[in-house]
Amino acid sequence: MNDDATKKAMGEAKEAIGDAEWKKGFSNEKRDQIRAILKENGVSYDTKVSGKLMGVDHAATKDNEGGNTYNKLRVFLEGEQGKTILSLDMNQDFTQRLIPKLDTATQEHAGKDVTVIAFAKEELGTDGKMHGQYAASLKDQDGQEIKAPDVHREKTAEIAANVKTQYPDDKKAQKFNRDNAREKYFTEVTEGLHNRMVEQGIAPTQAEKKGPYPGHEAHLKSEVGEDKWYSLKMYANKEGDLLASLQVTENKALVSRQSNLEVKDGKDGGLEVHGDGFRAEIGSNRKVQFFEGEKQVRGALSPSLKPNEPAMKLPAGKDRTAEVLNTRLGQGKDRNVGKEV
């Protein structure tokens, strides 16, 4: 958490421990002291989270100021508490220890209950300071540890060896290039885990972003709420079927995402997409209206479906979604001729 309450509590903890002790690094005693201060300030923390493993994905986020891109690991869990999204920086040691275990979990425990546990081990670093070595534990529904395959440990060791060979006398360059190479490697592994869970029919597909054909999308910012967005993405699969996803975010947090939705004929030659609690109506002119329940979502502008790739970047004849849309739009109007609707 990075809210005001957490910042205040961490400030009090740092002041209580003292600058000199704080700089010495991690200890179990300081950890317990910080947790006590957090509790006194009403700030909660979790060292484990459980639920059915419903998705593993990579996300690239950008900050508002410098435009820097940050790679994230997203783990989607569902349980009695509802849906939980565990979002972790890809360059963290904890994340890079968790991903290999998720490799096994996505093969053997996809859609089943798992528990992600974070803990720190006290270790003496090369700088002479005590550090918290952040470790990741992943357990199955029976409480048994899910182990990582050896291939990832071997690969990271190979990365370290190659970088050391390239920069034998420059420790700073070794660390920088090793960290970048490890982050790239684990990002690619994560994308593979996501594709595996899509093939299993468990995780939501991202074909509209990563599939063979560009998708078309529309976004509406609601007048209600500080920063609430409704999004429709439509795409044609390899078979030429038109599919869609509906997504709602509020203050940049995911509220709902529903994928592989059927696109149906609407009225007056338009199309309709129905999700759980949300729907979108697409007019024959490609204008989009969003509905939450039976109430239309109001926004400043009326969005239209547009390709999510600039036209100049689309290979000739590869905008399959546009072809299918052109075919489907207007059909519903013809079918309603002579019918009481």
Short mmCIF file of C-alpha atoms in Angstrom, two decimals, residues 44-198:
data_model
loop_
_atom_site.label_atom_id
_atom_site.label_comp_id
_atom_site.label_asym_id
_atom_site.label_seq_id
_atom_site.Cartn_x
_atom_site.Cartn_y
_atom_site.Cartn_z
CA SER A 44 -3.25 -4.00 7.63
CA TYR A 45 -0.76 -6.22 5.85
CA ASP A 46 -0.87 -9.75 4.48
CA THR A 47 1.90 -12.31 4.34
CA LYS A 48 -0.23 -14.86 2.48
CA VAL A 49 -3.20 -14.90 0.15
CA SER A 50 -5.27 -17.88 -1.01
CA GLY A 51 -7.78 -18.72 -3.72
CA LYS A 52 -8.33 -20.67 -6.89
CA LEU A 53 -5.55 -20.00 -9.40
CA MET A 54 -7.51 -18.42 -12.27
CA GLY A 55 -4.83 -16.52 -14.14
CA VAL A 56 -1.18 -15.51 -14.44
CA ASP A 57 -0.33 -12.58 -16.67
CA HIS A 58 2.17 -9.86 -17.50
CA ALA A 59 1.23 -6.19 -17.50
CA ALA A 60 3.30 -3.18 -18.57
CA THR A 61 2.35 -0.01 -16.70
CA LYS A 62 3.55 3.57 -17.19
CA ASP A 63 3.97 6.30 -14.62
CA ASN A 64 2.25 9.63 -15.15
CA GLU A 65 5.36 11.76 -14.91
CA GLY A 66 8.40 10.25 -16.61
CA GLY A 67 6.60 7.87 -18.95
CA ASN A 68 8.72 4.98 -17.66
CA THR A 69 7.42 1.46 -18.28
CA TYR A 70 7.28 -1.07 -15.45
CA ASN A 71 6.77 -4.79 -15.97
CA LYS A 72 4.37 -6.43 -13.53
CA LEU A 73 3.40 -9.97 -12.65
CA ARG A 74 -0.34 -10.36 -12.07
CA VAL A 75 -1.70 -13.44 -10.28
CA PHE A 76 -5.49 -13.82 -10.27
CA LEU A 77 -7.07 -15.70 -7.37
CA GLU A 78 -10.73 -16.32 -6.60
CA GLY A 79 -12.14 -17.44 -3.26
CA GLU A 80 -14.64 -16.65 -0.53
CA GLN A 81 -13.14 -13.16 -0.28
CA GLY A 82 -13.98 -12.56 -3.94
CA LYS A 83 -11.40 -11.85 -6.62
CA THR A 84 -7.86 -10.96 -5.61
CA ILE A 85 -5.21 -9.63 -7.99
CA LEU A 86 -1.66 -9.95 -6.71
CA SER A 87 0.43 -7.36 -8.56
CA LEU A 88 4.21 -7.55 -8.19
CA ASP A 89 7.15 -5.77 -9.81
CA MET A 90 8.83 -8.16 -12.23
CA ASN A 91 12.31 -7.09 -11.10
CA GLN A 92 11.77 -8.07 -7.44
CA ASP A 93 13.55 -11.11 -5.99
CA PHE A 94 10.27 -12.30 -4.52
CA THR A 95 8.56 -12.20 -7.92
CA GLN A 96 11.39 -14.05 -9.63
CA ARG A 97 11.22 -16.76 -6.95
CA LEU A 98 7.46 -17.08 -7.31
CA ILE A 99 7.27 -17.36 -11.11
CA PRO A 100 9.14 -20.71 -11.35
CA LYS A 101 6.72 -22.18 -8.82
CA LEU A 102 3.81 -20.79 -10.82
CA ASP A 103 5.25 -22.70 -13.79
CA THR A 104 4.48 -25.94 -11.95
CA ALA A 105 1.21 -24.61 -10.52
CA THR A 106 -0.21 -23.64 -13.92
CA GLN A 107 0.42 -27.18 -15.13
CA GLU A 108 -0.81 -29.14 -12.12
CA HIS A 109 -3.05 -26.80 -10.08
CA ALA A 110 -4.73 -24.41 -12.54
CA GLY A 111 -8.23 -23.59 -11.34
CA LYS A 112 -7.51 -25.16 -7.95
CA ASP A 113 -6.88 -23.62 -4.52
CA VAL A 114 -3.34 -22.40 -3.88
CA THR A 115 -1.73 -20.20 -1.23
CA VAL A 116 0.98 -17.63 -1.98
CA ILE A 117 3.17 -16.88 1.04
CA ALA A 118 5.80 -14.16 1.42
CA PHE A 119 8.45 -14.22 4.13
CA ALA A 120 11.89 -12.82 4.83
CA LYS A 121 14.99 -14.69 5.95
CA GLU A 122 17.72 -12.80 7.79
CA GLU A 123 21.02 -13.02 5.89
CA LEU A 124 24.35 -11.21 6.05
CA GLY A 125 25.09 -9.42 2.75
CA THR A 126 28.45 -8.81 1.12
CA ASP A 127 28.23 -5.22 2.38
CA GLY A 128 28.34 -6.44 5.98
CA LYS A 129 24.71 -5.48 6.65
CA MET A 130 21.84 -7.76 7.55
CA HIS A 131 19.28 -8.05 4.78
CA GLY A 132 15.84 -9.57 4.47
CA GLN A 133 16.13 -12.20 1.76
CA TYR A 134 12.61 -12.23 0.40
CA ALA A 135 11.40 -15.74 -0.28
CA ALA A 136 8.25 -17.06 -1.93
CA SER A 137 6.30 -20.12 -0.94
CA LEU A 138 3.46 -21.58 -3.00
CA LYS A 139 1.30 -24.34 -1.53
CA ASP A 140 -1.45 -26.49 -2.99
CA GLN A 141 -4.91 -27.10 -1.53
CA ASP A 142 -3.48 -29.81 0.76
CA GLY A 143 -0.80 -27.49 2.14
CA GLN A 144 2.02 -29.16 0.21
CA GLU A 145 4.79 -27.02 -1.23
CA ILE A 146 4.64 -26.57 -5.02
CA LYS A 147 8.22 -26.89 -6.23
CA ALA A 148 9.86 -25.07 -9.13
CA PRO A 149 11.47 -26.96 -12.03
CA ASP A 150 15.26 -26.72 -12.18
CA VAL A 151 15.27 -25.09 -15.62
CA HIS A 152 14.70 -21.58 -14.25
CA ARG A 153 17.52 -21.79 -11.70
CA GLU A 154 19.81 -23.05 -14.45
CA LYS A 155 18.74 -20.25 -16.79
CA THR A 156 19.35 -17.47 -14.24
CA ALA A 157 22.76 -18.95 -13.43
CA GLU A 158 23.54 -18.93 -17.16
CA ILE A 159 22.46 -15.27 -17.41
CA ALA A 160 24.76 -14.31 -14.51
CA ALA A 161 27.70 -16.19 -16.03
CA ASN A 162 27.25 -14.58 -19.45
CA VAL A 163 27.05 -11.07 -18.01
CA LYS A 164 30.14 -11.66 -15.86
CA THR A 165 32.04 -12.73 -18.97
CA GLN A 166 30.95 -9.58 -20.83
CA TYR A 167 31.87 -7.20 -17.97
CA PRO A 168 34.57 -9.01 -15.96
CA ASP A 169 35.90 -5.92 -14.16
CA ASP A 170 32.76 -3.77 -13.82
CA LYS A 171 30.52 -4.82 -10.90
CA LYS A 172 28.04 -2.02 -11.58
CA ALA A 173 27.61 -3.02 -15.24
CA GLN A 174 27.30 -6.66 -14.20
CA LYS A 175 24.43 -5.89 -11.84
CA PHE A 176 22.63 -3.58 -14.28
CA ASN A 177 22.76 -5.99 -17.22
CA ARG A 178 22.09 -9.07 -15.09
CA ASP A 179 18.98 -7.46 -13.59
CA ASN A 180 17.69 -6.40 -17.01
CA ALA A 181 18.29 -9.84 -18.52
CA ARG A 182 16.57 -11.59 -15.60
CA GLU A 183 13.56 -9.27 -15.81
CA LYS A 184 13.24 -9.91 -19.56
CA TYR A 185 13.52 -13.67 -19.05
CA PHE A 186 10.86 -13.85 -16.34
CA THR A 187 8.55 -11.55 -18.34
CA GLU A 188 8.74 -14.00 -21.25
CA VAL A 189 8.12 -16.95 -18.90
CA THR A 190 5.06 -15.20 -17.47
CA GLU A 191 3.60 -14.63 -20.94
CA GLY A 192 4.04 -18.35 -21.60
CA LEU A 193 2.20 -19.22 -18.37
CA HIS A 194 -0.66 -16.93 -19.38
CA ASN A 195 -0.95 -18.61 -22.79
CA ARG A 196 -0.97 -22.01 -21.11
CA MET A 197 -3.91 -21.06 -18.88
CA VAL A 198 -5.79 -19.59 -21.86
#
